[in-house]
Coordinates of C-alpha atoms and ligand atoms in Angstrom, one line a residue:
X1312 CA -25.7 46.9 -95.2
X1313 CA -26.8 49.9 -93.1
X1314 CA -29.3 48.7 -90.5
X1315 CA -32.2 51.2 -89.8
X1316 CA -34.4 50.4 -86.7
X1317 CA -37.3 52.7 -86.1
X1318 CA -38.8 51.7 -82.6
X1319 CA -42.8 53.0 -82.7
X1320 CA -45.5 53.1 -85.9
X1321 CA -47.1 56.4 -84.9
X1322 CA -47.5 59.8 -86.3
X1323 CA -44.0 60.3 -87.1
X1324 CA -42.2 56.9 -86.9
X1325 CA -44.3 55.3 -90.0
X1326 CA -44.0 58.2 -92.0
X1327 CA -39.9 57.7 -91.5
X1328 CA -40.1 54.2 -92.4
X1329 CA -42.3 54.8 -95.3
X1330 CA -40.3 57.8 -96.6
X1331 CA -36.5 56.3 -95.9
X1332 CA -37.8 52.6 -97.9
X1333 CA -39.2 55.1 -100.9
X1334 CA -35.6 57.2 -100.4
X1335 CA -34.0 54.5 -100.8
X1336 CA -35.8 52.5 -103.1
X1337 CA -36.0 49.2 -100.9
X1338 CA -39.2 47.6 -103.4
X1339 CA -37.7 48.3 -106.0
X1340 CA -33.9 47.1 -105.3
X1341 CA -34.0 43.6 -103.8
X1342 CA -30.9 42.3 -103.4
X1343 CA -27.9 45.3 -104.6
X1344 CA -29.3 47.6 -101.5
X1345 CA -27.0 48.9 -98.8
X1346 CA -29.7 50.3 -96.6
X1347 CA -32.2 48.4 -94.6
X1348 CA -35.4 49.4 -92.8
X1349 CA -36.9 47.7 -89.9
X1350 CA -40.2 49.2 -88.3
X1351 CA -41.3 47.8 -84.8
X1352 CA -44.7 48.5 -83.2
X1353 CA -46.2 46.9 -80.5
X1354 CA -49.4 46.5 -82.4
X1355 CA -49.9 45.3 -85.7
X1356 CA -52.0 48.3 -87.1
X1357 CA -51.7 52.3 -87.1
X1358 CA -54.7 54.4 -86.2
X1359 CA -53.8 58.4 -87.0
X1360 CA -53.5 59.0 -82.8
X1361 CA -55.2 62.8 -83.5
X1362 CA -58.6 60.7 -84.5
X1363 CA -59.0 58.8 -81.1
X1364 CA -61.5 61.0 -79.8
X1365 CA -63.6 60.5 -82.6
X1366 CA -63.1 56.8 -82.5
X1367 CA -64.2 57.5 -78.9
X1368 CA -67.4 59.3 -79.8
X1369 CA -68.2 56.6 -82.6
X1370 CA -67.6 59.1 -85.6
X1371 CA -64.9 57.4 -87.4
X1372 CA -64.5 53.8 -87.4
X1373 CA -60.8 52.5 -86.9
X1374 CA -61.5 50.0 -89.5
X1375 CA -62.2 51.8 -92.4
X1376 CA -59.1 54.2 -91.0
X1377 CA -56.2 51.6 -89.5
X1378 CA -53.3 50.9 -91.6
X1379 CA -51.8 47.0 -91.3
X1380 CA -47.8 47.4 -90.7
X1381 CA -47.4 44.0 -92.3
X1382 CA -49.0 45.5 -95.3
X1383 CA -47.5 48.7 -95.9
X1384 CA -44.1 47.4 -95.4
X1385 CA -44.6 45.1 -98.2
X1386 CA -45.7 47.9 -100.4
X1387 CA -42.8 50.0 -99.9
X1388 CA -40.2 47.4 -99.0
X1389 CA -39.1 47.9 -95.2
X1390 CA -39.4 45.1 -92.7
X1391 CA -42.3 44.8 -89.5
X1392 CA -42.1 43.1 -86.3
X1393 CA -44.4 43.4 -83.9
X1394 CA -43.3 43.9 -80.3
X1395 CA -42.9 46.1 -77.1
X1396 CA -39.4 47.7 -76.3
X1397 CA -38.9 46.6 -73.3
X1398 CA -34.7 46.9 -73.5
X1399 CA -31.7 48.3 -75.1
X1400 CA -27.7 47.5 -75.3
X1401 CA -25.7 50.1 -76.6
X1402 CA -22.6 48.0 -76.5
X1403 CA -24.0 45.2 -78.5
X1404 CA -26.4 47.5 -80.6
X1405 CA -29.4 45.5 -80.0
X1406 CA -32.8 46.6 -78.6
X1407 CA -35.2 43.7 -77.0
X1408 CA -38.7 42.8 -77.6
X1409 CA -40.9 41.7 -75.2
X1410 CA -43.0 38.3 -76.3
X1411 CA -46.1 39.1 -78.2
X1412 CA -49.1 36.9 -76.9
X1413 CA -52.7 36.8 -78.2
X1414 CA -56.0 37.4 -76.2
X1415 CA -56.1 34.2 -74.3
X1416 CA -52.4 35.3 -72.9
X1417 CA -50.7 32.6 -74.8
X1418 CA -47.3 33.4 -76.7
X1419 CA -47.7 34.1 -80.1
X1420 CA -43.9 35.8 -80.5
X1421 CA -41.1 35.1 -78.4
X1422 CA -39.0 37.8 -76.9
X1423 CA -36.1 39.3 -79.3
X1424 CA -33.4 41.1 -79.7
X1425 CA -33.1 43.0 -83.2
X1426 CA -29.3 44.4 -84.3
X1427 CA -29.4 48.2 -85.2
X1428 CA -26.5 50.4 -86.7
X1429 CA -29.1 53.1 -86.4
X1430 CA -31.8 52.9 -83.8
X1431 CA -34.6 55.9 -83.9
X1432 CA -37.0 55.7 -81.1
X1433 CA -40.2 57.1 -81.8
X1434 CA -42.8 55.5 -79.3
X1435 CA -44.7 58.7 -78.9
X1436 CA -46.2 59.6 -75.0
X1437 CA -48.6 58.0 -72.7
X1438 CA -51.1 59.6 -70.0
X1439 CA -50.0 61.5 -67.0
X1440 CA -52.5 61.1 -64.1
X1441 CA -50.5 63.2 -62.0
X1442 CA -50.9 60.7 -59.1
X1443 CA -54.2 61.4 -58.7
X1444 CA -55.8 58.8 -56.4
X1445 CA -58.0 56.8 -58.5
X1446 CA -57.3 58.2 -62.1
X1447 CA -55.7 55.1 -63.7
X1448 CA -58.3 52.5 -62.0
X1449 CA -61.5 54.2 -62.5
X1450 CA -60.9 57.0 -65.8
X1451 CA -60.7 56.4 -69.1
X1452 CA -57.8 57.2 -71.2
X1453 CA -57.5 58.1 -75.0
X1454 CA -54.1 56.2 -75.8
X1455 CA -55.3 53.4 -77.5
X1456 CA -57.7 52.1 -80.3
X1457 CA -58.6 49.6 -77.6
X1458 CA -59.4 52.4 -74.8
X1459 CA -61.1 54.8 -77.3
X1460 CA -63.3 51.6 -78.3
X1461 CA -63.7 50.3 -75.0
X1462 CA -65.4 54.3 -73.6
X1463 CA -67.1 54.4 -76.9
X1464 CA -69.0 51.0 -76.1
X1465 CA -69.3 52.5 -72.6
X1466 CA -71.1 56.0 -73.3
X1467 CA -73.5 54.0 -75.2
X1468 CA -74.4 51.6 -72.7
X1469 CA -74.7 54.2 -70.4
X1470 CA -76.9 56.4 -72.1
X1471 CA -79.4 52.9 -73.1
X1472 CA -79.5 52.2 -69.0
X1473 CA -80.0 56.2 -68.2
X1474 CA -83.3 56.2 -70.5
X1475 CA -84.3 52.7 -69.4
X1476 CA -83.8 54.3 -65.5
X1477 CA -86.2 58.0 -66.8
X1478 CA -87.7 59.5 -63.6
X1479 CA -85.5 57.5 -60.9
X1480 CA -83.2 60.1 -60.7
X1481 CA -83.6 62.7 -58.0
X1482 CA -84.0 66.2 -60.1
X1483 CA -85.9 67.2 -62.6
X1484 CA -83.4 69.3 -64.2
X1485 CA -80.3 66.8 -63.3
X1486 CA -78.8 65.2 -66.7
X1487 CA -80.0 61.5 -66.6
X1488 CA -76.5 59.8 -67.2
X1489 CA -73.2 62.6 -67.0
X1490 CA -69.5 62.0 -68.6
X1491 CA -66.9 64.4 -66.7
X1492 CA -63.9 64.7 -68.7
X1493 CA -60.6 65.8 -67.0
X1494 CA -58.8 68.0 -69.1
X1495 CA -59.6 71.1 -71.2
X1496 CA -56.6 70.6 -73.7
X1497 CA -57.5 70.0 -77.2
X1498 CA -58.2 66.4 -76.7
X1499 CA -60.6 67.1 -74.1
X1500 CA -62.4 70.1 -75.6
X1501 CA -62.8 68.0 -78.8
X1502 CA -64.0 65.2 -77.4
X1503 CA -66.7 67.0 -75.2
X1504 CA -68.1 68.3 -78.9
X1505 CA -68.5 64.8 -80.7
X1506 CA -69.8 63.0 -77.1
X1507 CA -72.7 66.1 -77.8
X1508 CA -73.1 65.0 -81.7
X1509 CA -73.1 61.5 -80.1
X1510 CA -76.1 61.7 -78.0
X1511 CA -78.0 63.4 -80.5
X1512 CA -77.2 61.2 -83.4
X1513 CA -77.8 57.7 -81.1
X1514 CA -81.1 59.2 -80.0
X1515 CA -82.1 59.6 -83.7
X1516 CA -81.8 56.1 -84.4
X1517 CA -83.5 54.9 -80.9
X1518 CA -80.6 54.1 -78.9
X1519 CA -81.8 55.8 -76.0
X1520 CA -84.9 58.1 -75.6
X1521 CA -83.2 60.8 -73.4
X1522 CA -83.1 64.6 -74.5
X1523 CA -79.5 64.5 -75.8
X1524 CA -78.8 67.7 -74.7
X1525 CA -80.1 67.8 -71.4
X1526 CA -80.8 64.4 -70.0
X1527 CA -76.6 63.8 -71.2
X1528 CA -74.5 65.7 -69.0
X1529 CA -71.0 66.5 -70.2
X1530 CA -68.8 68.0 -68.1
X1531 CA -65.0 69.3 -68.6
X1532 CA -62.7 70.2 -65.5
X1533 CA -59.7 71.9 -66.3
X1534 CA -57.1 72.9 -63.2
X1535 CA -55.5 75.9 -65.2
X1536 CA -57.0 79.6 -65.6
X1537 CA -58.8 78.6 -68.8
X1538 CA -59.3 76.5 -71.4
X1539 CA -57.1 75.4 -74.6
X1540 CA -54.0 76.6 -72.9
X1541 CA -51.9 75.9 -75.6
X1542 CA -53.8 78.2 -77.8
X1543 CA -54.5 81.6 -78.0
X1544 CA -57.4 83.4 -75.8
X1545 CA -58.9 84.4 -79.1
X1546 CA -59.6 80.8 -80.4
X1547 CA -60.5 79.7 -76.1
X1548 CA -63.3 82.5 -75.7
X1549 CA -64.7 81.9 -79.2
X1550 CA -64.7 77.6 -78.0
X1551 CA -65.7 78.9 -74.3
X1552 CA -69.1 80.1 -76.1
X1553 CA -69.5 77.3 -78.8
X1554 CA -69.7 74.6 -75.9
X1555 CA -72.3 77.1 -73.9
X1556 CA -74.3 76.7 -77.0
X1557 CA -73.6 73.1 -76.8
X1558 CA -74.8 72.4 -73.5
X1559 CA -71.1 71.7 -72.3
X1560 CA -70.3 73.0 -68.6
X1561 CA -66.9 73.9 -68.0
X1562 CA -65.4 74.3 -64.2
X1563 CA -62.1 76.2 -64.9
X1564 CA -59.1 76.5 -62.5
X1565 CA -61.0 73.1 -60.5
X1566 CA -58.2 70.4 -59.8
X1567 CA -59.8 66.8 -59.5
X1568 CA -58.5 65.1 -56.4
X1569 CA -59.8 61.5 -56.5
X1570 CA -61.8 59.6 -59.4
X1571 CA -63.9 57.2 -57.9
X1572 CA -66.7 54.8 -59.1
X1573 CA -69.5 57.1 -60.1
X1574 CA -68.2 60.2 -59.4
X1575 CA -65.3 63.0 -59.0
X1576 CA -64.1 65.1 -56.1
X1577 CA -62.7 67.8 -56.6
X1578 CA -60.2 69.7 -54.5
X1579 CA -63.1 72.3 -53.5
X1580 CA -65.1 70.1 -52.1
X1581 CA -67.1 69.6 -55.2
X1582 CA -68.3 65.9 -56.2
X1583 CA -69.3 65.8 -59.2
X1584 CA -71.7 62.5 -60.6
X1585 CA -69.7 60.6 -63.6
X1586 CA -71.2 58.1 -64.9
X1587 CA -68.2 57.8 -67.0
X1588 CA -65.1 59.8 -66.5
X1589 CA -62.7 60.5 -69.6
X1590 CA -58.8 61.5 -68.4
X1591 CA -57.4 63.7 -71.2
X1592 CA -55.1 66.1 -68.6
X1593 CA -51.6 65.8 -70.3
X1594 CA -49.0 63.8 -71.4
X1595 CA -45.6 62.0 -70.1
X1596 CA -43.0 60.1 -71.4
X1597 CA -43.1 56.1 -71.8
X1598 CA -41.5 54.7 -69.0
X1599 CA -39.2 52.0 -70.7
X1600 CA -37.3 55.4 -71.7
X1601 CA -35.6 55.7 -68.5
X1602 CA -34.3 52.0 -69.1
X1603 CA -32.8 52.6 -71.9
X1604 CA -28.8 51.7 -71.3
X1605 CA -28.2 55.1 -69.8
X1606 CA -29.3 57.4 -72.8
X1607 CA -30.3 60.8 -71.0
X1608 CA -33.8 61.6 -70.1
X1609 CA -35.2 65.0 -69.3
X1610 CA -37.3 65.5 -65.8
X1611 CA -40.5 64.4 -67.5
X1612 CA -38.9 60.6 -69.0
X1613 CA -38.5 62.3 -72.7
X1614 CA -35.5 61.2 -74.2
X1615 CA -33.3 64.5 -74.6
X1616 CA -31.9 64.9 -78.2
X1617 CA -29.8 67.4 -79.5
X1618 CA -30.5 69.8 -82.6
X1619 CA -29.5 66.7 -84.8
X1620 CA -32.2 64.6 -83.2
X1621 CA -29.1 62.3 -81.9
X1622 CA -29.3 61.1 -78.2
X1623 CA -27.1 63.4 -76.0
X1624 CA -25.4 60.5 -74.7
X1625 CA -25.1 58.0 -78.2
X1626 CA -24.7 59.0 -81.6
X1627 CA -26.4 56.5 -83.3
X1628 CA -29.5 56.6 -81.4
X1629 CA -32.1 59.5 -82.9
X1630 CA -35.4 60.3 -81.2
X1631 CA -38.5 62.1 -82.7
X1632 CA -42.0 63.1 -82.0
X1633 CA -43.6 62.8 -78.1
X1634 CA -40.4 60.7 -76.8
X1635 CA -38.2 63.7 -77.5
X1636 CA -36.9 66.5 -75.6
X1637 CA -36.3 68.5 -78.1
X1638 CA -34.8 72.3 -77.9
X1639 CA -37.6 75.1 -79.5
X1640 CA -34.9 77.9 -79.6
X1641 CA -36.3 81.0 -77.9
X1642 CA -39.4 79.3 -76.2
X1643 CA -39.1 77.3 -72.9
X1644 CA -40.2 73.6 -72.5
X1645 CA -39.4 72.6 -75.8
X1646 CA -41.0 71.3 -78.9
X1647 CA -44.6 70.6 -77.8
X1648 CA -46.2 67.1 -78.5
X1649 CA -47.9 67.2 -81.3
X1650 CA -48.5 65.4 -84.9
X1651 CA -47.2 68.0 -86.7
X1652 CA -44.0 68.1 -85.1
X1653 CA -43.8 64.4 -85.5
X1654 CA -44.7 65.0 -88.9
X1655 CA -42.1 67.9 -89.2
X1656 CA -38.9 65.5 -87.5
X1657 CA -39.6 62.7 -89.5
X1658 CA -38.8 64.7 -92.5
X1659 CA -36.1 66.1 -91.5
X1660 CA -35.0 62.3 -90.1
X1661 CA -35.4 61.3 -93.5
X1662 CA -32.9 63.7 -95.0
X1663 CA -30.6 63.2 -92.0
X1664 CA -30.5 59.4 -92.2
X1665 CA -29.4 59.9 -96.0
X1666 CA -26.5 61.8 -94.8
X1667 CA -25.7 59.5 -91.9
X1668 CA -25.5 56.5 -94.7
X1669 CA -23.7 58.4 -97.1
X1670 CA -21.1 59.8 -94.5
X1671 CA -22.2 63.3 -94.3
X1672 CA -22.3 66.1 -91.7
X1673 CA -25.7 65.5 -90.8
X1674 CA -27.9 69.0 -90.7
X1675 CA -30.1 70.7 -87.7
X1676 CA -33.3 70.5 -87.0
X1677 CA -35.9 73.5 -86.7
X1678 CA -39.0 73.7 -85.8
X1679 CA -41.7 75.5 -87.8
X1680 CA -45.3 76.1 -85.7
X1681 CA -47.9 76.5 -88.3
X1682 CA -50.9 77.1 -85.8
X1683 CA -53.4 74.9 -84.2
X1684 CA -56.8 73.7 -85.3
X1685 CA -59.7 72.6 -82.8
X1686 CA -62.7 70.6 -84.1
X1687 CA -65.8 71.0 -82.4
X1688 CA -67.4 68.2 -84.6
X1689 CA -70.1 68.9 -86.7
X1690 CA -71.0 72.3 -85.1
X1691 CA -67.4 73.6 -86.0
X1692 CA -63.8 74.0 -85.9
X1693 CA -61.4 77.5 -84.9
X1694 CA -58.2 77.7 -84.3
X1695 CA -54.9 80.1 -85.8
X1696 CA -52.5 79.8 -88.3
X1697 CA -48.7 81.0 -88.0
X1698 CA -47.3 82.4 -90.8
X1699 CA -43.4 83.5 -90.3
X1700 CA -42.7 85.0 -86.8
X1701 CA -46.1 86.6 -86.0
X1702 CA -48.7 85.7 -83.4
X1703 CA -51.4 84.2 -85.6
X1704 CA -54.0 84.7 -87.3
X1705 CA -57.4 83.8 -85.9
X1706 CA -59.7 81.3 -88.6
X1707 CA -63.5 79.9 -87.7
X1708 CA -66.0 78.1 -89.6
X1709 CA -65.6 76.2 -93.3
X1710 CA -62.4 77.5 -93.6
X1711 CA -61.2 75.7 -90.5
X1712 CA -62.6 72.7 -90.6
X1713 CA -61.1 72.2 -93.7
X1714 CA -57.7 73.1 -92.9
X1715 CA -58.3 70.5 -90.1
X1716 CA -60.0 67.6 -92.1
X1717 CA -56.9 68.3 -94.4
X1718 CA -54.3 67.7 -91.4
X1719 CA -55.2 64.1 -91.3
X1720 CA -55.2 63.7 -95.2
X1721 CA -51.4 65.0 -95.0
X1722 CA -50.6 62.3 -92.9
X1723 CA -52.4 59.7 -95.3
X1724 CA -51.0 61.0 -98.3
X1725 CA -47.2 60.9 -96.4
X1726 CA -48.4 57.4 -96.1
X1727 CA -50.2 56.3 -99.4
X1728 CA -48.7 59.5 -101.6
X1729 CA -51.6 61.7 -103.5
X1730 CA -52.9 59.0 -105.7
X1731 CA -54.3 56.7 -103.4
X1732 CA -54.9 59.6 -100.8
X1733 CA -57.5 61.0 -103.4
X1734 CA -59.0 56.9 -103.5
X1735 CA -59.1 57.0 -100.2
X1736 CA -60.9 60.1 -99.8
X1737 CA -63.6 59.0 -102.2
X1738 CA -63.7 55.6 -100.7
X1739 CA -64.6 57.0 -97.4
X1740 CA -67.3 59.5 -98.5
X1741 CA -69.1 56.9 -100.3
X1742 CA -69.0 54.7 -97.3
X1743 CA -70.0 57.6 -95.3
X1744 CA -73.2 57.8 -97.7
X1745 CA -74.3 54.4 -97.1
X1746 CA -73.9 54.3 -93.3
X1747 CA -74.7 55.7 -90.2
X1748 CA -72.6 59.3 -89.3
X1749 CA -72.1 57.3 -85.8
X1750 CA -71.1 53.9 -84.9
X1751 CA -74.1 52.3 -83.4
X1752 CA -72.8 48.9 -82.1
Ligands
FAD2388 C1 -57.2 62.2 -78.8 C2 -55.9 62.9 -79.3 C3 -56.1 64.0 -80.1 C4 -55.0 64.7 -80.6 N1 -55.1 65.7 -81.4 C5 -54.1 66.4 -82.0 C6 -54.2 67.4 -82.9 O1 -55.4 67.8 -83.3 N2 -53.1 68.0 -83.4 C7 -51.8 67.6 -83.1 O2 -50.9 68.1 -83.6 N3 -51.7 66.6 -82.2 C8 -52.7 66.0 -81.6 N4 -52.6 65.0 -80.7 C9 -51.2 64.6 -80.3 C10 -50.6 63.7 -81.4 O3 -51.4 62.6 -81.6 C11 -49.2 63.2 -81.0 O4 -48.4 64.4 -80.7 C12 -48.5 62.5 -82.1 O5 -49.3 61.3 -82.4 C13 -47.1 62.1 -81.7 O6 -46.6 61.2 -82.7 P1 -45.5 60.2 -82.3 O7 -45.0 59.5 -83.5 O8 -44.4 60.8 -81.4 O9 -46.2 59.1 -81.4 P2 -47.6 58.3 -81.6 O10 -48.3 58.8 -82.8 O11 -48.3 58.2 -80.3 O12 -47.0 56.8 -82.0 C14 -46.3 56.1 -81.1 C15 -46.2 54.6 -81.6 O13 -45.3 53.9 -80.8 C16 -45.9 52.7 -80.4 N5 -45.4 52.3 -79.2 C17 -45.5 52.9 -78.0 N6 -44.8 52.3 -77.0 C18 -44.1 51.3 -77.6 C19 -43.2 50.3 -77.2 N7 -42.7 50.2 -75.9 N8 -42.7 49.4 -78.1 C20 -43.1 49.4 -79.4 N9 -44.0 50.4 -79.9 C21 -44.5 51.3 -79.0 C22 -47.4 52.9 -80.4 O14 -48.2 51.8 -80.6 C23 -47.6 53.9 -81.5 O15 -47.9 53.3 -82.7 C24 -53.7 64.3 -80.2 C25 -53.5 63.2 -79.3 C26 -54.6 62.5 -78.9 C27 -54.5 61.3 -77.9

């Protein structure tokens, strides 16, 4: 019996598990199989990580879109245990769980150690506050369900108290209740569209009597040149003058330099009123990686893998997705964070796993950019798509927003297959018909 243990649920690590139980047929062969599949996750759901903003902004509900662990590894056969990695020994092939306790604090799981011939860690990335004095304590981060929830229950408190407060603030003109988002990546842009859609849609069912466009300040620093740096200028200039239209102020090349209670200061000089503040201004590596029995880490805390995805240091510990340095021939700093290269390793992890359990050479992994998508909520989407070696080609309007609504079906149907992708797709539009567009509670 080959032991497979994939360490993280996400974007890519449940889309291994699910693929290497169907690969191998674990339903379907109980008791002749020489393969088995062990899925860890230190929560016992999966939430699509690319949707947090929304959940943030109240347009998607995490319960009509979370996935129970316990429940799709009895539909294709793998085994689930919830827990943190919190250890590894390579000598003994074990990694160790950390105790699982409920919201009172009291154990529910004790800590474990789970035996491994294979380990894959796949436990994604976490925020980087890049020491910023007051980031962590007094900013919100999009990690988590719980975080996304927690500012989503947050933006509408704050926007009931700013209407209940009209005509106390000094200012005319002055939005009523601000939100200063840190970060003009993606995730930040994104965001700054649905928080707009927000205050509009809460102010049409009475949640608050401000002007949603200019009582709600939104606000999104950025420390680089320009926005979206990961895209192209094209697909920045035409978002640059979608949020103008949105009412969306953006301070380029502005470095925040301490989040405090109410407000941010900037390294001008600038302080800027937040009645919430969202942190959305990179990514770094989990720090449990560095822990890890010695297995090599690059200068940010990614575990560095080679064109294989094997460890450098330990063939028989794989990495994929966030968590992984990975080498992007001819462009420096690597294969970038993102779904769809989670997407892309896990399907290469699938066929390289078969060969590892069959005795094979195992084959090399290459990254394929397609393009990137940006959702400006209702009011849009842009974004390019790669095609071979070229630089892109610039799309806008229906045409994006489908190719980006689509992104997330992928990932559903690489989870449910096309049938019940298509159920799921009509399940949610009918739900969408008989509820409000945003969550109002
Ligand atoms: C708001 C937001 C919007 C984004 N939008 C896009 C987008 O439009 N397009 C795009 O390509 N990318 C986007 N990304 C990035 C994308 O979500 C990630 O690149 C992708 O999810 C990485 O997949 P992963 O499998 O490596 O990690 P994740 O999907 O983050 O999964 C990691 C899993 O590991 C689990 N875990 C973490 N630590 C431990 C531990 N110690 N022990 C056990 N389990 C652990 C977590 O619970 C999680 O289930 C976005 C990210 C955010 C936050």
């Amino acid at each position: 019996m080959h032991r497979i243990v994939i360490v993280g649920g996400g974007a890519g690590g449940l889309e291994l598990a699910t693929r290497l139980s169907n690969r191998f047929g674990l339903r379907k062969r109980q008791g002749e199989r020489n393969v088995c599949v062990t899925l860890v996750d230190r929560h016992p759901a999966h939430v699509w990580k690319p949707l947090l903003h929304k959940v943030a902004a109240g347009s998607m509900s995490p319960a009509s879109h979370e996935l129970s662990y316990a429940a799709q590894a009895r539909w294709h056969g793998f085994d689930f245990h919830q827990g943190e990695l919190v250890g590894l020994s390579r000598s003994s092939k074990q990694v160790m769980l950390g105790a699982v306790h409920d919201d009172q604090g009291v154990e529910l799981l004790p800590q474990r150690a789970l035996d491994y011939d294979t380990l894959v860690v796949a436990i994604g990335s976490t925020t980087q506050y890049f020491g910023v004095e007051g980031a962590a304590s007094h900013a919100i981060a999009l990690d988590s369900v719980a975080q996304a929830e927690r500012f989503r229950r947050r933006f509408i408190e704050a926007c009931r108290r700013a209407g209940g407060a009209r005509g106390s603030e000094n200012g005319a003109l002055a939005p009523r209740m601000q939100v200063v988002i840190v970060g003009a990546g993606a995730t930040g842009v994104e965001l700054s569209a649905e928080l707009r859609d927000a205050a509009c849609e809460l102010s049409q069912y009475g949640l608050h009597d401000l002007d949603p466009t200019h009582d709600v300040g939104i606000v999104v620093i950025e420390a680089g040149p320009r926005i979206l740096p990961a895209l192209p200028e094209r697909v920045a200039r035409a978002t640059v003058e979608r949020l103008g239209q949105l009412g969306v102020t953006l301070m380029v090349g502005e470095s925040v330099a301490q989040v405090l209670p109410g407000c941010v200061l900037t390294r001008s000089g600038q302080r800027i009123r937040a009645d919430l503040t969202v942190w959305s201004a990179g990514v770094t590596a989990p720090p449990v990686l560095s822990l890890l029995d010695g297995l090599n880490v690059n200068r940010r805390g990614q575990l560095v893998v080679r064109d294989t995805l094997q460890s450098e240091t330990d063939d028989d510990v794989f990495a994929l997705g966030d968590c992984a340095a990975c080498e992007w021939p001819g462009k420096s700093g690597g294969v970038p964070p993102r779904a769809q290269a989670a997407h892309q390793q896990a399907a290469f992890m699938v066929e390289a796993l078969t060969c590892r359990v069959e005795g094979k050479t195992l084959p090399q992994f290459k990254y394929r950019d397609f393009g990137s998508l940006v959702s400006l909520s209702r009011f849009g989407a842009v974004g390019n798509l790669v095609a071979g070696s070229g630089e892109g080609m610039y799309v806008a309007g229906w045409v994006a927003r489908g190719l980006y609504a689509s992104l997330e079906r992928m990932h559903v149907a690489a989870l449910y297959g096309i049938r019940r992708m298509a159920i799921d797709t009509l399940a949610n539009r009918l739900r969408r018909s008989t509820s409000p567009r945003i969550k109002l509670h």
